[in-house]
Amino acid sequence: MTDLLDEAARLRRGLSGDASHDLGDRIVESLYTDAARIAATSVDRDDARAKLTVDRALDRVLTHRVWGFVAMGVLFFGVFWFTIAGAAVPSDLLYQLLVENGHGWLRGLFEAVGAPWWVTGLLVDGVYLATAWVIAVMLPPMAIFFPLFTLLEDFGYLPRVAFNLDRLFARSGAHGKQALTMMMGYGCNAAGVTATRIIDSRRERLIAIITNNFSICNGRWPTLILMGTIFVGAVVPPALAGVVAAGSVVAVVIVGIGVTLAVSWLLSRTVLRGESSVYTLELPPYRPPQVLRTLYTSIIDRTLKVLRRAVLMAAPAGAVIWLVGNVHLGDASVAAHLVTALNPVGWVIGLNGVILLAYLVAVPANEIIIPTIVMLTLTLGANTLGAAPGVMLELGDDAQIGSVLVGVGGWTLLTAVNLMLFTLLHNPCSTTVLTIWHETRSVRWTTVATLLPLGLGFAVCALTALIWRLVV
Amino acid sequence: MTLDELPRGQRAVVTALDLRGGERRRLMDLGLLPGAAIRADMTSPLGDPTAYEVRGALVVLRRGQARTVHVEQAGTGEG
Amino acid sequence: MGTPLPTPGVGPSPDHSGGACASCALSPASSRLGLDPGRYDHVVALAGNPNTGKSTVFNALTGLRQHVGNWAGKTVARAEGGFSYGGAGYRIVDLPGTYSLLSTSTDEDVARDVLLFGRPDVVVVVVDATRLERNLPLVLQIRQITGRVVVALNLVDEARRHGITVDTRHLTRELGVPVVATAARRGEGLPDLLAAIAQVATADDPPAPLRLVHRDPALERAVAELAAQVEARFPGVPNSRWVALRLLEGDAGIEEAVRTGTLGDLAEVDGTAPLHAVSDPQERSA
């Protein structure tokens, strides 16, 4: 069949000038000439100006050098605030239903049918409790965050954000649309990684994938907020506690954006060098979003899918938590051995062995970090609160968690600050790692995306701990 | 002159594209062809990129790309 | 207007060696592109520029009967769904939003391949009524591939607000295919759109692909000459001029289709689209 191609090449040469190049232009030009003619004869514009100025006025504000950033801050703060505040009540309800009541009821059921203690422990105290916790913690914020985000998307606002921030990304050698995938990452990194499909160039897409983990996802917000509230807010007088606690969380977010730009810059100048691709962003007109449709699709398409994966990951993790707490090797549980082994490393980076073990167990889903830490602390510390070993304690109250961590775990402000930093800078959850592999089909880049943030976390935390111990 | 020199709010007509291959095609797909009327609409608050109005749509170009588009300035303003 | 397109949906498929094995007639290219109609009677592809409300049209047509996945081997999202109208089942596939089919991105490759090799019964092109000039080049490119096109002139509500009116009858004459004004967000114009889809899906004699006359005589001669050779090599290819033009331009995707013979998939079935061999002809002739 190649003779046909030869013939095409011959005819192409026969056309005047630099044929293939001119030819493409001529074809597109003739398309646009026809399009312009047809449009001119079919379209009748009346007072076209009058209405378009509404869009323009909106754009003047939303891309203004001062108000543009103010609006961006307010909108995103609003989305996060709505997510955190709005999720509190339904999360509590789910918590009461699934964890407090459901767990007791299920335990009673297992005991009533005479199940062996280890079956009850593994399935009810391990698998069920971890899964219930993840649903209670994750479902409400996701069900709020995803629709709100989709509404902003439908309204046509997100391309304006990319437009406003493009220069920062251009200077880091990244694609302007990376701003959009980052924002998806604040909901869920797996979703953010999938969203990088909007970036055509492989080089820039890899940068966006590797740095997406520096956008704090839903699973990590609770840890940050809890640490900010219990430890950082407690440093200042009660009147200021709320503001300082929120400020510490925002500070971590800003550090995350800085790290994103720095790592992008570093990658684009080393292993992922190359030309910036042509940036064909179009600013669509603003459109009133379809609220009901958005609610439906974002709950079905995004929330339930992400939740399903999280649950699939949490169930086995719950089993592991119970097993390491209850299987004994010699005189101590597996957990105790691991914590003892991890403690020296933990000390160097200003954390402790329990936290590191919790991160190992919680690879599947970041949202079980705090419950795992508390459970391990209680199991391994003095059994002062009389909890059964290996049960994720049902602690509803922040102050109670705080007193356990300080009293039994020996935590300080440094532990909390470094845990906040480590929350930002560590390996992505296994769902995200799997998604990265799925999107890149490269073991090498998946490894880089997994280990680079972890290495960065160790370095930053060790540095913070070193300075802290020298100064304080 | 090139497109990056076009002051905000001013109109011009595209005369040539200094690009080849895929990048050229991509700009042409957005309607940036010789003969197309174009208007510098607004600039990002950080100074770059700039949004241009072409065939009724707002297309965003970074300064480096705008430099590859040759234009001839026409009248002024929104009229 | 030149030779009529093959007419899927009419009459039983010609005898393919086995006869008993209906699905054997599916060409590899079509099944790879996933346009096999399965239990549906007709396959509809939905095309359009980004930001035209294409997904709103898709949602309005399919309701809850939809499914999102990936195009085979590509990281491009693929949504598809179904609907029924006038007693016939339609399978609708949402193509990636593109400005063009001239292959500068994976999205455009996917859209182009489906339109060319998947040979849907109807291509619905969603265009933004407020930006007609920007949207028409894609419509014209699709019209060059096929005549089985319905143009959904969407966002007419927005156009009205902006004082823009589009003469759909004039546009219909210019494009040679039905143009239906819609405001999918409000459900406006959807009955007309469905009727137009059904009409094109069952048309025995759809309009021929648009034959763009090139103002340059040298180019016109080259296209004509190469098109004749394309037809000689792959008899029955419905859009030889389009293929010739792409080859002249050095389009890597089409060159590959020539080299591997995928292009022949279009021709081999000789007048009956391969996608339709599975369903019962009785149902469709209504």
CSV table of N, CA and C in Angstrom, one decimal, chain A residues 79 82-83 138-155 158 184 187 218 289-304:
chain,number,residue,atom,x,y,z
A,79,VAL,N,-14.9,27.7,49.8
A,79,VAL,CA,-15.1,26.3,49.5
A,79,VAL,C,-14.6,25.4,50.6
A,82,PHE,N,-16.7,25.9,53.8
A,82,PHE,CA,-18.0,25.2,53.7
A,82,PHE,C,-17.8,23.7,53.9
A,83,THR,N,-16.7,23.2,53.3
A,83,THR,CA,-16.4,21.7,53.4
A,83,THR,C,-16.2,21.3,54.8
A,138,MET,N,-14.7,10.7,55.7
A,138,MET,CA,-14.5,11.1,54.3
A,138,MET,C,-15.8,11.5,53.5
A,139,LEU,N,-16.8,10.8,53.8
A,139,LEU,CA,-18.0,11.0,52.9
A,139,LEU,C,-18.6,12.4,53.0
A,140,PRO,N,-18.8,12.9,54.2
A,140,PRO,CA,-19.4,14.3,54.2
A,140,PRO,C,-18.6,15.3,53.5
A,141,PRO,N,-17.3,15.4,53.8
A,141,PRO,CA,-16.5,16.5,53.1
A,141,PRO,C,-16.4,16.3,51.6
A,142,MET,N,-16.4,15.1,51.2
A,142,MET,CA,-16.3,14.9,49.7
A,142,MET,C,-17.6,15.2,49.0
A,143,ALA,N,-18.7,14.9,49.7
A,143,ALA,CA,-20.0,15.2,49.2
A,143,ALA,C,-20.3,16.7,49.1
A,144,ILE,N,-19.5,17.4,49.9
A,144,ILE,CA,-19.7,18.9,49.8
A,144,ILE,C,-18.6,19.5,48.9
A,145,PHE,N,-17.4,19.0,49.0
A,145,PHE,CA,-16.3,19.6,48.2
A,145,PHE,C,-16.5,19.4,46.7
A,146,PHE,N,-16.8,18.2,46.3
A,146,PHE,CA,-16.8,18.0,44.9
A,146,PHE,C,-17.9,18.8,44.2
A,147,PRO,N,-19.2,18.8,44.7
A,147,PRO,CA,-20.2,19.6,44.0
A,147,PRO,C,-19.8,21.1,44.0
A,148,LEU,N,-19.3,21.6,45.1
A,148,LEU,CA,-18.9,23.0,45.1
A,148,LEU,C,-17.8,23.3,44.0
A,149,PHE,N,-16.9,22.4,44.0
A,149,PHE,CA,-15.8,22.6,43.0
A,149,PHE,C,-16.3,22.5,41.6
A,150,THR,N,-17.3,21.6,41.4
A,150,THR,CA,-17.8,21.4,40.0
A,150,THR,C,-18.7,22.7,39.7
A,151,LEU,N,-19.3,23.3,40.6
A,151,LEU,CA,-20.1,24.5,40.4
A,151,LEU,C,-19.2,25.6,39.9
A,152,LEU,N,-18.0,25.8,40.6
A,152,LEU,CA,-17.0,26.8,40.1
A,152,LEU,C,-16.6,26.5,38.7
A,153,GLU,N,-16.4,25.2,38.5
A,153,GLU,CA,-15.9,24.7,37.2
A,153,GLU,C,-16.9,25.1,36.1
A,154,ASP,N,-18.2,24.8,36.4
A,154,ASP,CA,-19.3,25.0,35.4
A,154,ASP,C,-19.5,26.5,35.2
A,155,PHE,N,-19.3,27.3,36.2
A,155,PHE,CA,-19.5,28.7,36.1
A,155,PHE,C,-18.5,29.3,35.1
A,158,LEU,N,-12.7,28.5,36.8
A,158,LEU,CA,-11.4,27.9,36.9
A,158,LEU,C,-10.4,28.3,35.8
A,184,MET,N,-7.9,20.3,41.9
A,184,MET,CA,-8.6,19.0,42.1
A,184,MET,C,-7.9,18.2,43.2
A,187,GLY,N,-9.1,18.2,46.7
A,187,GLY,CA,-10.1,17.3,47.0
A,187,GLY,C,-9.6,15.9,47.2
A,218,ASN,N,-8.4,15.7,50.9
A,218,ASN,CA,-9.4,15.5,52.0
A,218,ASN,C,-9.0,14.7,53.1
A,289,PRO,N,-24.4,27.9,36.5
A,289,PRO,CA,-24.2,26.4,36.6
A,289,PRO,C,-25.6,25.7,36.8
A,290,GLN,N,-25.6,24.5,36.5
A,290,GLN,CA,-26.8,23.7,36.7
A,290,GLN,C,-26.7,23.0,38.0
A,291,VAL,N,-27.3,23.5,39.0
A,291,VAL,CA,-27.0,23.0,40.4
A,291,VAL,C,-27.4,21.6,40.6
A,292,LEU,N,-28.6,21.2,40.2
A,292,LEU,CA,-29.1,19.8,40.5
A,292,LEU,C,-28.3,18.8,39.7
A,293,ARG,N,-28.1,19.0,38.5
A,293,ARG,CA,-27.3,18.1,37.6
A,293,ARG,C,-25.9,17.9,38.2
A,294,THR,N,-25.3,19.0,38.6
A,294,THR,CA,-24.0,19.0,39.2
A,294,THR,C,-24.0,18.2,40.5
A,295,LEU,N,-25.0,18.4,41.3
A,295,LEU,CA,-25.0,17.6,42.6
A,295,LEU,C,-25.1,16.1,42.2
A,296,TYR,N,-25.9,15.8,41.3
A,296,TYR,CA,-26.0,14.4,41.0
A,296,TYR,C,-24.7,13.8,40.4
A,297,THR,N,-24.2,14.4,39.4
A,297,THR,CA,-23.0,13.8,38.7
A,297,THR,C,-21.8,13.8,39.6
A,298,SER,N,-21.6,14.9,40.4
A,298,SER,CA,-20.4,14.9,41.2
A,298,SER,C,-20.5,14.0,42.4
A,299,ILE,N,-21.8,13.7,42.8
A,299,ILE,CA,-21.9,12.8,43.9
A,299,ILE,C,-21.7,11.3,43.4
A,300,ILE,N,-22.3,11.1,42.2
A,300,ILE,CA,-22.1,9.7,41.7
A,300,ILE,C,-20.7,9.5,41.1
A,301,ASP,N,-20.3,10.4,40.2
A,301,ASP,CA,-19.0,10.2,39.5
A,301,ASP,C,-17.8,10.3,40.4
A,302,ARG,N,-17.8,11.3,41.2
A,302,ARG,CA,-16.6,11.6,42.0
A,302,ARG,C,-16.7,11.0,43.4
A,303,THR,N,-17.6,11.5,44.2
A,303,THR,CA,-17.6,11.1,45.6
A,303,THR,C,-17.7,9.6,45.8
A,304,LEU,N,-18.7,9.0,45.2
A,304,LEU,CA,-18.9,7.5,45.5
A,304,LEU,C,-17.7,6.7,44.9
